[in-house]
Coordinates of C-alpha atoms in Angstrom, one line a residue:
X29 CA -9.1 2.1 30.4
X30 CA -12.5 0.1 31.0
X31 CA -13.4 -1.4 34.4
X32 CA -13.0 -5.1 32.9
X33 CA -9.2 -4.4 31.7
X34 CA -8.8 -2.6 35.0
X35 CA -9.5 -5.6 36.9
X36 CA -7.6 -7.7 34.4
X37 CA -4.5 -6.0 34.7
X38 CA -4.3 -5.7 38.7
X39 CA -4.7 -9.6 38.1
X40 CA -1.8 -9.9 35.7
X41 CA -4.0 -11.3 33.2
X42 CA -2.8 -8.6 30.4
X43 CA -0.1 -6.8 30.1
X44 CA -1.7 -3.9 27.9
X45 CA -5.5 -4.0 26.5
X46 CA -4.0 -3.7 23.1
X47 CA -1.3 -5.0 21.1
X48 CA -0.7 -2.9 17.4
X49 CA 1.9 -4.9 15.5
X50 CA 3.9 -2.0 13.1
X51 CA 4.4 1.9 13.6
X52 CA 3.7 3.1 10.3
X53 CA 0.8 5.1 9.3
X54 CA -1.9 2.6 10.2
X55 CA -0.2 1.9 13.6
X56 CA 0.2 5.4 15.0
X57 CA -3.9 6.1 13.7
X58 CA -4.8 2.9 15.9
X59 CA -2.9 4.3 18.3
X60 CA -4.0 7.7 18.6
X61 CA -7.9 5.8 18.5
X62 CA -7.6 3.4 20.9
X63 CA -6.1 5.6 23.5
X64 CA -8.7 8.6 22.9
X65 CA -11.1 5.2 23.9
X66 CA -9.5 4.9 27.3
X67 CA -7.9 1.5 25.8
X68 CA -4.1 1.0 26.6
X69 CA -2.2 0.4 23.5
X70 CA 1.9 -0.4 23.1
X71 CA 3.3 -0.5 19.6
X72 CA 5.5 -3.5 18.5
X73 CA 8.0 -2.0 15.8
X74 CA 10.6 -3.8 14.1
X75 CA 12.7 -0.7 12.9
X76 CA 14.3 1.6 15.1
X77 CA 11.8 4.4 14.3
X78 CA 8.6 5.5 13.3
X79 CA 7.8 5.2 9.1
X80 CA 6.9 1.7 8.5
X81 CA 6.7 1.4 4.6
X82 CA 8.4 5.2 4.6
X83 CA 11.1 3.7 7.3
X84 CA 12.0 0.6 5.1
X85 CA 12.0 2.2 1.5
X86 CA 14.4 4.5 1.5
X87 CA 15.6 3.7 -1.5
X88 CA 16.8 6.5 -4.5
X89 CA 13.5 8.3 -5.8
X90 CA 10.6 7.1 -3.4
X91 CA 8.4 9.4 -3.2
X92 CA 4.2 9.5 -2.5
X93 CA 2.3 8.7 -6.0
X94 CA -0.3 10.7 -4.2
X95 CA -0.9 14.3 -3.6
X96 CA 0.9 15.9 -0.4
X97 CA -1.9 17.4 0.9
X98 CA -4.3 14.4 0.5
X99 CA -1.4 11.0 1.8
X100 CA -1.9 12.5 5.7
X101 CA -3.8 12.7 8.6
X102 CA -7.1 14.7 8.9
X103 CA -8.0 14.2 12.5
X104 CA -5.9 16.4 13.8
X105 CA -6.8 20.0 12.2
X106 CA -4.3 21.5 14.0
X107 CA -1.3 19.4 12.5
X108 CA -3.0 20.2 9.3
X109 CA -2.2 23.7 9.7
X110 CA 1.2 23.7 11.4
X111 CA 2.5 21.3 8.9
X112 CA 3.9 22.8 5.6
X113 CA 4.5 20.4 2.6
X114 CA 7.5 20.7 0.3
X115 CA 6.6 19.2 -2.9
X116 CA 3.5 17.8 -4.8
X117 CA 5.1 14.6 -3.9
X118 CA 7.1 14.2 -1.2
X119 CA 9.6 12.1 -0.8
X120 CA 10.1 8.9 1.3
X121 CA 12.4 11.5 4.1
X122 CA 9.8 14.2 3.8
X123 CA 7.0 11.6 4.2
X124 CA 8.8 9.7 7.7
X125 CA 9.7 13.4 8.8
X126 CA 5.9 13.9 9.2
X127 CA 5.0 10.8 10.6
X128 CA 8.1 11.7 13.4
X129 CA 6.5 14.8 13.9
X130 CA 3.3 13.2 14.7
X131 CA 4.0 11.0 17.0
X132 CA 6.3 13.0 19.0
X133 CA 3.3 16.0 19.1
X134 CA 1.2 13.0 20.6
X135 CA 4.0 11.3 22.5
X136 CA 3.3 8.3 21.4
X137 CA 6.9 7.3 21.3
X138 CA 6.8 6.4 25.2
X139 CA 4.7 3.4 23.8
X140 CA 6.3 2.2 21.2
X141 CA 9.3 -0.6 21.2
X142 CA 11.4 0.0 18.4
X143 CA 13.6 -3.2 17.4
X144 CA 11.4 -5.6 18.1
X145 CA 9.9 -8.0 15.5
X146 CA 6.7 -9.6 16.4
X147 CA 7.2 -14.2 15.7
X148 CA 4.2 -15.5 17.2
X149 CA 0.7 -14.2 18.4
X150 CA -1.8 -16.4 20.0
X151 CA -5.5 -16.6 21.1
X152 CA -6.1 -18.7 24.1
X153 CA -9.9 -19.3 23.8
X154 CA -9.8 -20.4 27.9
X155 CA -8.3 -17.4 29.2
X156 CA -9.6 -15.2 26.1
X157 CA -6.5 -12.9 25.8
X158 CA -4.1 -13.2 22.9
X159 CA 0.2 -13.5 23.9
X160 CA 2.2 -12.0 21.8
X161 CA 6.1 -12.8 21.4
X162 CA 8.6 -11.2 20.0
X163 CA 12.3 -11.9 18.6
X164 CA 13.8 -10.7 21.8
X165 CA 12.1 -13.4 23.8
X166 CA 9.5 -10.8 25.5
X167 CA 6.1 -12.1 25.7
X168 CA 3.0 -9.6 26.1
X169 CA -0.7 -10.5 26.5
X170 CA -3.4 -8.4 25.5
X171 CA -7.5 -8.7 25.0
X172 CA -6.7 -7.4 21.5
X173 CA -4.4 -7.3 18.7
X174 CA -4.2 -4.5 15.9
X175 CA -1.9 -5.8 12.9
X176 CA -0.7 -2.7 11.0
X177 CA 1.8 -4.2 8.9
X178 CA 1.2 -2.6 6.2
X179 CA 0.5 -3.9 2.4
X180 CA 4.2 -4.5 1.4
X181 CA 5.7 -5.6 3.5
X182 CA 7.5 -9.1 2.4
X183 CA 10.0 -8.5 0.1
X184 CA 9.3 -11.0 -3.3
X185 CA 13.0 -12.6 -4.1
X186 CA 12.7 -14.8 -7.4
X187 CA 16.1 -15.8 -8.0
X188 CA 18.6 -17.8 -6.4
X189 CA 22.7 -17.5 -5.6
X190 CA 22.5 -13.5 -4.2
X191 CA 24.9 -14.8 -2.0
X192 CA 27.6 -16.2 -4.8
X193 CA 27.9 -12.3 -6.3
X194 CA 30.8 -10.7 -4.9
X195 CA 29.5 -7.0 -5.8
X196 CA 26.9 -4.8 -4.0
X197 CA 23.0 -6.2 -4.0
X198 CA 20.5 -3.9 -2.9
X199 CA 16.7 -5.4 -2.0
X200 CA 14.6 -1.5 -2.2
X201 CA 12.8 -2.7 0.4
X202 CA 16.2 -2.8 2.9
X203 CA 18.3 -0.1 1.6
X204 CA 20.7 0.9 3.6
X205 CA 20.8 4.5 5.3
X206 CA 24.3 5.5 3.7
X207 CA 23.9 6.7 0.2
X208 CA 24.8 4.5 -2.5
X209 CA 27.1 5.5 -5.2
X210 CA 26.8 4.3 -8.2
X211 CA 29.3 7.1 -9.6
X212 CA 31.2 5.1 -13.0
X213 CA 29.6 1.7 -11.8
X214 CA 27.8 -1.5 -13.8
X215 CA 24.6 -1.4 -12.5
X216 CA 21.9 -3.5 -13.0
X217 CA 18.3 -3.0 -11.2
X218 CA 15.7 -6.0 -11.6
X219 CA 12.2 -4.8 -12.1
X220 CA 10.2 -2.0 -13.2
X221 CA 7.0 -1.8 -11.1
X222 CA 6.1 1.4 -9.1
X223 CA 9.8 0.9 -7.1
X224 CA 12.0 0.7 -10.2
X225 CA 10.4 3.4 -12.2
X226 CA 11.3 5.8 -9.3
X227 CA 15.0 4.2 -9.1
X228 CA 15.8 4.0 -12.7
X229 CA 16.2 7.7 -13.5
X230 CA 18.2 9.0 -10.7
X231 CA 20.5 5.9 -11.4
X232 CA 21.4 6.5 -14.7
X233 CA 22.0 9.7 -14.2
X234 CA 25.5 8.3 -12.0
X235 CA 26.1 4.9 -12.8
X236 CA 28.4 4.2 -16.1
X237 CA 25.9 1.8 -17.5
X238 CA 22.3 0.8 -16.4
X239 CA 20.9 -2.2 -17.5
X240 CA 17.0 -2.4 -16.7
X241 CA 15.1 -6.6 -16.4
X242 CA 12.0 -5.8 -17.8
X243 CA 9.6 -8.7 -16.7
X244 CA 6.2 -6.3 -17.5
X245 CA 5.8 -3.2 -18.8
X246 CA 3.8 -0.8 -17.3
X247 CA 1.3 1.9 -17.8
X248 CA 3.2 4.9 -16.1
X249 CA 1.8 8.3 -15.6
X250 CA 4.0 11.4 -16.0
X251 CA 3.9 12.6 -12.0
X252 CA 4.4 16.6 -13.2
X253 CA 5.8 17.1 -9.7
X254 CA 6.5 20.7 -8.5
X255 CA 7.6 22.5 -5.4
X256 CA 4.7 24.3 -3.1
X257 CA 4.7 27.6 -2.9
X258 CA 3.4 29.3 0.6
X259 CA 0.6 30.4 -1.4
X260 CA -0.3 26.7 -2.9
X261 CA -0.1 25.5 0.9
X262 CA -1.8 28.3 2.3
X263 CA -4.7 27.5 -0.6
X264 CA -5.2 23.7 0.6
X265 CA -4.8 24.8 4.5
X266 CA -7.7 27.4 3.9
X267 CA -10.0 25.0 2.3
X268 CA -9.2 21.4 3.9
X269 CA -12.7 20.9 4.9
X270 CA -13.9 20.6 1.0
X271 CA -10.5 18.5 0.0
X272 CA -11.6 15.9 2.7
X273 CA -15.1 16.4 1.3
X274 CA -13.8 15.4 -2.3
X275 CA -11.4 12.3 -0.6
X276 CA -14.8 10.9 1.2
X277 CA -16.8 11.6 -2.3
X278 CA -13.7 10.0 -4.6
X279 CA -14.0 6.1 -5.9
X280 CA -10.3 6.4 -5.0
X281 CA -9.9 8.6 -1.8
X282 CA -8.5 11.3 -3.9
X283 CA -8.9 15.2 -3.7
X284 CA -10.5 14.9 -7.3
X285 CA -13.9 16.4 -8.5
X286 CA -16.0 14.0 -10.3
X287 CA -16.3 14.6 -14.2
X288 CA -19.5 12.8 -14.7
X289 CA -18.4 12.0 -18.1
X290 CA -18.1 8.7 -19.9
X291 CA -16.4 8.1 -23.3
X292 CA -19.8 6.7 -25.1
X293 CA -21.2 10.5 -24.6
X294 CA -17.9 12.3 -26.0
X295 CA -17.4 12.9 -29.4
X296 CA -14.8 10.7 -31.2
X297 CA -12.9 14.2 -31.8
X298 CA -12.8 15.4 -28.5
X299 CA -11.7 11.8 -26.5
X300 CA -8.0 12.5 -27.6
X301 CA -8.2 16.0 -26.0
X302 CA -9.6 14.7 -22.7
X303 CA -6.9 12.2 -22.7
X304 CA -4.2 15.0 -23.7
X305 CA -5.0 17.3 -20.7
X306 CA -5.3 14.1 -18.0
X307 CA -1.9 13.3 -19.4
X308 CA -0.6 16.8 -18.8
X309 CA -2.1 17.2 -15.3
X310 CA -0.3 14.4 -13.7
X311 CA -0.3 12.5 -11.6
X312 CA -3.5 9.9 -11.7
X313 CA -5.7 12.9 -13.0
X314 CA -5.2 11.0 -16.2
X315 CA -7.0 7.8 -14.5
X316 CA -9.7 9.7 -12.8
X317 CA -10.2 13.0 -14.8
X318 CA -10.9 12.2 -18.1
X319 CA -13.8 9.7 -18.1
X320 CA -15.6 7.9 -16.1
X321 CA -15.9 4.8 -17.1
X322 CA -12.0 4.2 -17.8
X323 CA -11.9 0.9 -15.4
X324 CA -15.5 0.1 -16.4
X325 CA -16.1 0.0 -20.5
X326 CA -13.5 -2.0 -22.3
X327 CA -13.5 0.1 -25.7
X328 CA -12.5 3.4 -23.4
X329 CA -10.1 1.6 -21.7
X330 CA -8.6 0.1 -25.0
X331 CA -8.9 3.8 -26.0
X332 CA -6.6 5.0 -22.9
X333 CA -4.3 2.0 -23.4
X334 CA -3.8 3.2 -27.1
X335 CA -3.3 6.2 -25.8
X336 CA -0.5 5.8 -23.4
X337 CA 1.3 3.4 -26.0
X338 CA 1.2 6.1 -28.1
X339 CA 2.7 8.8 -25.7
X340 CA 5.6 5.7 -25.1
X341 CA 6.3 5.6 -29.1
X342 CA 6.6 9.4 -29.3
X343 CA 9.4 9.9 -26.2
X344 CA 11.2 7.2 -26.5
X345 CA 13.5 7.4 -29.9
X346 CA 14.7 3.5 -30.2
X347 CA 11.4 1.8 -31.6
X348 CA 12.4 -1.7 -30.5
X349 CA 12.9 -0.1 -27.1
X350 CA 9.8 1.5 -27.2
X351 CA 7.9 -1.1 -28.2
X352 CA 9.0 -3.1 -25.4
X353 CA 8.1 -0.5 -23.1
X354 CA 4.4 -0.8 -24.2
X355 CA 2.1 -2.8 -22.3
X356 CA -0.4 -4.9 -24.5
X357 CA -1.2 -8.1 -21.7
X358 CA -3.3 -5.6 -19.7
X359 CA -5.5 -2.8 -19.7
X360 CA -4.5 0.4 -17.9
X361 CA -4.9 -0.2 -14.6
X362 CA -4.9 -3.4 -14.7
X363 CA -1.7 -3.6 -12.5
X364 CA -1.0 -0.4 -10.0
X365 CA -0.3 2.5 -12.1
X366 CA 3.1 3.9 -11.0
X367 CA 3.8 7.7 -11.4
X368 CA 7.1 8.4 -13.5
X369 CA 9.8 11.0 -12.8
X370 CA 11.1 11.1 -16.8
X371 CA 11.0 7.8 -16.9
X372 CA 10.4 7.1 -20.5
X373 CA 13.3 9.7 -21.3
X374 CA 15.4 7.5 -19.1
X375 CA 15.6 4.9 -21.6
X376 CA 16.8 7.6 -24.2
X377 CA 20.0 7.4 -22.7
X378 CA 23.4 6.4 -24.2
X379 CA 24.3 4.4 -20.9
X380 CA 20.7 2.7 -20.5
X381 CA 19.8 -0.9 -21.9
X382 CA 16.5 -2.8 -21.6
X383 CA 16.3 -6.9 -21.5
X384 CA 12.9 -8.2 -22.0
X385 CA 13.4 -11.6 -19.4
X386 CA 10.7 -13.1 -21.2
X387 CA 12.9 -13.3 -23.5
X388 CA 16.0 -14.1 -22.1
X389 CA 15.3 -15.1 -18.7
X390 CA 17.7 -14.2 -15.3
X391 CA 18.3 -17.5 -14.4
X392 CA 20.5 -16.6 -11.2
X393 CA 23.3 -14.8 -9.9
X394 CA 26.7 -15.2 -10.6
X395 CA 30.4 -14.0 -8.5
X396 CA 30.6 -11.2 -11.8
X397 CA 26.1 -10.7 -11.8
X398 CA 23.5 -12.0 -13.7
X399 CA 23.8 -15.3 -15.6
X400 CA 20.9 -15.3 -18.1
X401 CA 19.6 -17.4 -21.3
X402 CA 21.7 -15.8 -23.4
X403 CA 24.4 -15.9 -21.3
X404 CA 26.3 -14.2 -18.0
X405 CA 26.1 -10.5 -17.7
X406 CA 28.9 -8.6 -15.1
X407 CA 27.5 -5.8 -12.6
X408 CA 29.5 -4.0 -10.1
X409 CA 25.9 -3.2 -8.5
X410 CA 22.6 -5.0 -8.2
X411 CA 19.6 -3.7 -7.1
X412 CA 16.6 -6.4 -6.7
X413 CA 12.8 -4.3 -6.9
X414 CA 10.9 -7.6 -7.6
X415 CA 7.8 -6.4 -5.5
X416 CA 6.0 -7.6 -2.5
X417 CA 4.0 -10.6 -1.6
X418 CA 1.5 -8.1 -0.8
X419 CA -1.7 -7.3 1.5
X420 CA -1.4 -10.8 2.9
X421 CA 2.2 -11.8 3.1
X422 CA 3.0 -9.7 6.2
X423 CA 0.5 -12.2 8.2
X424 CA 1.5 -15.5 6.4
X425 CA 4.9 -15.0 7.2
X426 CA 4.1 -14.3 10.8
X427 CA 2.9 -17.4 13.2
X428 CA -1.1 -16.0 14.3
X429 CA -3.2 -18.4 15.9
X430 CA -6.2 -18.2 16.4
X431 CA -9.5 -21.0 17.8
X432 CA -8.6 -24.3 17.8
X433 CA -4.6 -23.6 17.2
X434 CA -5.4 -22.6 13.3
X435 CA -3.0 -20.2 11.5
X436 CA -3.9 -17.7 9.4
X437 CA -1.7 -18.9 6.9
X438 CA -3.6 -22.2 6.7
X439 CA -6.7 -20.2 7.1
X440 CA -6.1 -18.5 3.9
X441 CA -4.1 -21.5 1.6
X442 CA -6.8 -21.1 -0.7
X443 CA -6.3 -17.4 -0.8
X444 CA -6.8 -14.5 1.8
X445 CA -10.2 -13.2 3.1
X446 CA -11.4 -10.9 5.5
X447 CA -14.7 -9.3 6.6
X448 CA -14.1 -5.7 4.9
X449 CA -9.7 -5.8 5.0
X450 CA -9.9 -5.6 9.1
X451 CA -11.5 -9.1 10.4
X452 CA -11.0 -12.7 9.8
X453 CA -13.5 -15.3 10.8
X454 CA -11.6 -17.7 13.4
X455 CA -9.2 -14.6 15.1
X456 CA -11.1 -13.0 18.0
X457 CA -10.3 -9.7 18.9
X458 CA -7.9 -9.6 15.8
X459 CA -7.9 -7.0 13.6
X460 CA -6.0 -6.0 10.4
X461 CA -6.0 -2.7 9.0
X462 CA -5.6 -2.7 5.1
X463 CA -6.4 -6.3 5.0
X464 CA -7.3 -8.5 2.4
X465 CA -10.1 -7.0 0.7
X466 CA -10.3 -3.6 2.0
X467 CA -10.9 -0.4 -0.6
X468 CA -8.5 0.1 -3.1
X469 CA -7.5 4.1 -2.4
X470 CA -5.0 6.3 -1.1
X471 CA -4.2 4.5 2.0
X472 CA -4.6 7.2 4.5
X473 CA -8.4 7.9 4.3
X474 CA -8.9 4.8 4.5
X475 CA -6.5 3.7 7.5
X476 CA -8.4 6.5 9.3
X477 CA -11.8 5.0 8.6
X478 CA -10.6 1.9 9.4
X479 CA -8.9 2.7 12.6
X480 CA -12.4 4.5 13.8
X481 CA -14.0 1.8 13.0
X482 CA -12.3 -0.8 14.8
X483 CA -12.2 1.3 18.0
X484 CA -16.0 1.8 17.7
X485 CA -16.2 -2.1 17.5
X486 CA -14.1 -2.4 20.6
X487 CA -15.7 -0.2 22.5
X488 CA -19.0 -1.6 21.2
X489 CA -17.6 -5.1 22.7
X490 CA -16.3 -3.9 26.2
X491 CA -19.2 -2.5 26.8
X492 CA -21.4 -5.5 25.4
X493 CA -19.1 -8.1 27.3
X494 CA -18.6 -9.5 23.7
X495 CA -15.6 -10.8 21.7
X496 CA -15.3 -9.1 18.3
X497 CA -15.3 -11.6 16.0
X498 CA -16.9 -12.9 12.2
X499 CA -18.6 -15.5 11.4
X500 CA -16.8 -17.7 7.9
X501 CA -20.4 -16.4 6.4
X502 CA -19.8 -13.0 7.0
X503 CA -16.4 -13.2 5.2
X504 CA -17.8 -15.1 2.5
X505 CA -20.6 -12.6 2.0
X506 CA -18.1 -9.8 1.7
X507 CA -15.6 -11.6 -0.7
X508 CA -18.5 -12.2 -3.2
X509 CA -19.7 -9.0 -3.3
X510 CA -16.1 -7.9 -3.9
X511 CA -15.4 -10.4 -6.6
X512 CA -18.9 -9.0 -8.1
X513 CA -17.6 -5.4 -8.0
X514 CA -14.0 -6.2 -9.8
X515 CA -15.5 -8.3 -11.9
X516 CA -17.8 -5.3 -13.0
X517 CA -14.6 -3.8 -14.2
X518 CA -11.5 -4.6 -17.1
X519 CA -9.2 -5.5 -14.0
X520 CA -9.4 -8.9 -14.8
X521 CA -6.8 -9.0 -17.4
X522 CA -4.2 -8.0 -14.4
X523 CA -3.6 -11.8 -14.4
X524 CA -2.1 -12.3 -17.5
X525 CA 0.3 -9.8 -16.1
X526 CA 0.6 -11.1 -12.7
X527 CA -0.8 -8.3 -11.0
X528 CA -0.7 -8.4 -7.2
X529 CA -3.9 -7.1 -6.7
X530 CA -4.9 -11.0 -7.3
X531 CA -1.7 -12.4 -5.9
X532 CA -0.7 -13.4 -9.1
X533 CA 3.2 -11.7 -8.4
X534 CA 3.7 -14.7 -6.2
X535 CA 4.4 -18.3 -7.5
X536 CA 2.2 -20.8 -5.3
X537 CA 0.0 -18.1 -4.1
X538 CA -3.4 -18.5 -4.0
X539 CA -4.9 -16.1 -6.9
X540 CA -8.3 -14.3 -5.4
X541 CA -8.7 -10.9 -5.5
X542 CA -6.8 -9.0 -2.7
X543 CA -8.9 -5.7 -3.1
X544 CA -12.7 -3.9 -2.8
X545 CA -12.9 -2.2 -6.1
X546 CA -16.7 -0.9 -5.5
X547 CA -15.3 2.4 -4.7
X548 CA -13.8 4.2 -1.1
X549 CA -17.2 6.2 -0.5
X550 CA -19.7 2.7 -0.7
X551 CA -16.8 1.2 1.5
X552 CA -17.4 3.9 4.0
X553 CA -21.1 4.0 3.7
X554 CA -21.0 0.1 4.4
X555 CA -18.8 0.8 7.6
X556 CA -21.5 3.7 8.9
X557 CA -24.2 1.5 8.1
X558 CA -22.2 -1.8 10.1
X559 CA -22.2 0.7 13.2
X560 CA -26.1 2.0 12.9
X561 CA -27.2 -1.8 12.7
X562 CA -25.5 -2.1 16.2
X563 CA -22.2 -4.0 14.6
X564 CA -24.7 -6.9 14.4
X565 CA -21.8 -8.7 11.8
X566 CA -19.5 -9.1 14.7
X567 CA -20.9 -11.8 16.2
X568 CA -22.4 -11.7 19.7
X569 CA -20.3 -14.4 21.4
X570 CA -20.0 -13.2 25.5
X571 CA -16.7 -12.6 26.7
X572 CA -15.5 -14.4 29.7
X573 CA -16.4 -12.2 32.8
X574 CA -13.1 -10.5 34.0
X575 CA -12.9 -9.4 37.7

């Protein structure tokens, strides 16, 4: 603990030097930073244990979309070693089991409250500390607040009346911890993003009939999962050093060697075989192993799109079904690319329907289901996977203050910015941790670069006598160079398919773009350049002298 929060504490001006808000993977990082900085850190969790997105979703099927070996820690070289992955993908138990593990191996538990949902945090620019409350009524204040509350975190519920339907509705987001079972039921699941693609399957394989609300098809990648074997695992643990090596070298924080190939340089006969082994590798090989410029050149993209369709046409057997399984308002990748578990096959099913809402809309529950255009279907089950209002909701929703009694919601009406996903202009001593604008990449890399980052800025400031905080220029500088770098891409089309990388999932919401698509290694040269320069974007405002 530094001298100043030292002296600050034994005169009851903070309870703890740092709040984190959430105990998923960012919050137990931040953690493990801050208190490797002498900084004195509790946890605010709303669950009953650690997990965060992995404690919430527990839903049938979630699983990782990305590698085992690659969605984990790497400061700890130790855990690396001890810990011994099941599958390529583990699922969403597999996945909480290790984040358990961790922070019982760094007893972190002791400072976590579980249970607790943080209402209200606010800056008081007099005293310079921030006050956190809670929904039990407790009230903490600290010289700093971590929000690691993860990108999905508000549930997206488009329909009204759940409360008039006298069978079972399930929200993914909020399953319960019994099973489910759906053995000879009516079941109806709304949705078919990265969540429903992973439900659908193990659903139909129980329930009497399935009936799947298509609102937007989706590009969806074969996963090819498998079990580890103890020589795969012992493989990776022998050579981790290089497989961070490729994460901190990949566009996308994967454990992927570049190709250094682009479609204009491939002969017209060989682009179909390219495509043919991404495809059969799995997972997003097919994305970032066959050429390079996949997100960048519209013809290769149309190229992969055609692709894909094709691949759609070929397993599915109904062609009206297929066909409506077929993106054509976006390119690949346009919206998140989910990973599929014989999803297509699914839909090859005796007891499996697909309803296009677009359509024939859902117009709202019923007491029997789902009343739509065309009339009122009956469900004995319901299960709602209508996505997120994501990377920004989590803060919206929740009432942050900062100078001059602003909230963040109002701060971002006109659509969420931050200085590099972790700062917002207004908020001293605030920080979010896959915030608006941050990389685009497996989330684990990143939350570790981010974490470092904001305890070197911290320490930076308690030794400075500083607040860390950004200038609106600052932000505005960094959201234009982020709008250049998607608009360098095909992403844009996401919008005609209301992609949540730009909001768009979200009636009312602001539409700006919610991620840095210039690539995870220039993200983490900019951060190692930002410390070199002295942090000289956090604005040198002096702190208040404490003690």
């Amino acid at each position: 603990m530094t001298n100043a929060a030292q002296a600050a504490e034994q005169k009851g001006e903070v309870d703890v030097e740092a709040i984190v808000i959430g105990a998923g993977f960012s919050g137990l990082r931040c953690m493990h930073e801050l208190r490797s900085r002498g900084i004195s850190t509790k946890i605010l969790e709303k669950g009953t244990d650690v997990g965060g997105t992995w404690y919430w979703n527990r839903y049938p099927g979630a699983r990782t979309d990305s590698e085992s070996w690659v969605y984990c820690y790497s400061f700890d070289k130790d855990l690396q070693q001890e810990w011994d992955w099941k599958e390529r993908f583990p699922t969403q138990a597999e996945v909480q089991a290790y984040l358990g593990h961790v922070a019982d191996r760094h007893d972190m538990r002791k400072d976590i409250e579980f249970g607790v949902m943080v209402e209200a945090a606010k800056f008081d620019e007099d005293s310079q500390l921030w006050t956190v409350t809670t929904s039990t009524g407790q009230t903490y204040t600290s010289r700093y607040v971590v929000a690691a509350t993860g990108q999905l975190g508000i549930q997206h519920f488009p329909f009204a009346g759940v409360e008039n339907f006298q069978g079972q509705a399930y929200h993914s987001s909020s399953w319960p911890k019994e099973p489910v079972d759906f053995t000879g039921k009516r079941v109806a699941v709304i949705g078919t993003g990265a969540t429903g693609i992973q439900i659908i399957p193990l659903v139909a394989q129980e329930a009497e009939s399935l009936t799947v609300f298509q609102r937007t098809p989706n590009y969806v990648m074969p996963a090819r999962n498998f079990a580890l074997t103890d020589t795969h695992r012992n493989a990776i643990k022998r050579d981790y050093d290089r497989v961070w090596e490729q994460v901190r070298d990949q566009p996308f924080g994967m454990a992927f060697d570049p190709v250094n190939r682009i479609s204009g340089d491939t002969e017209p006969a060989s682009r179909d075989q390219v495509l043919q082994a991404g495809w059969e590798a799995g997972g997003f090989r097919y994305i970032f192993e066959t050429f390079d410029d996949l997100l960048t050149d519209q013809e290769c993209n149309d190229l992969a799109s055609e692709f894909v369709r094709n691949k759609i046409r070929a397993i599915v057997k109904d062609p009206k079904t297929a066909e409506l399984l077929c993106p054509t308002n976006h390119p690949v990748g346009g919206k998140r690319v989910p990973l599929g578990h014989f999803y297509y096959e699914t839909f090859n099913r005796d007891n499996v329907t697909l309803v296009d809402v677009n359509a024939n809309p859902v117009e709202r529950f019923t007491e029997k289901g789902l009343k739509t255009a065309d009339g009122e279907l009956e469900f004995d089950v319901i299960i709602i996977a209508t996505g997120f209002d994501a990377v920004s909701g989590a803060l919206t929703h929740m009432n942050v203050r900062g100078r001059d009694g602003q909230t963040i919601e109002n701060r971002w009406a006109d659509g969420a910015e931050s200085f590099m996903g972790m700062m917002v202009d207004g908020f001293p001593n605030f920080f979010t941790i896959l915030g608006p604008q941050g990389p685009f990449a497996n989330n684990p890399p990143v939350i570790e670069h981010q974490a470092e980052w904001i305890g070197k800025v911290i320490t930076h400031c308690e030794q400075e006598g500083k607040l860390a905080e950004v200038s609106r220029q600052t932000v505005n500088d960094w959201f234009r160079v982020t709008q250049e770098a998607f608009d360098s891409t095909v992403l844009g089309k996401g919008e005609e398919a209301n992609s949540w990388y730009l909001g768009a999932n979200i009636p009312g919401k602001a539409h700006k773009i919610l991620y840095w698509f210039g690539g995870a290694p220039a993200y983490f040269d900019l951060l190692e350049e930002a410390e070199r320069r002295g942090f000289d974007l956090v604005d040198a405002r002096s702190a208040a002298t404490v003690g």
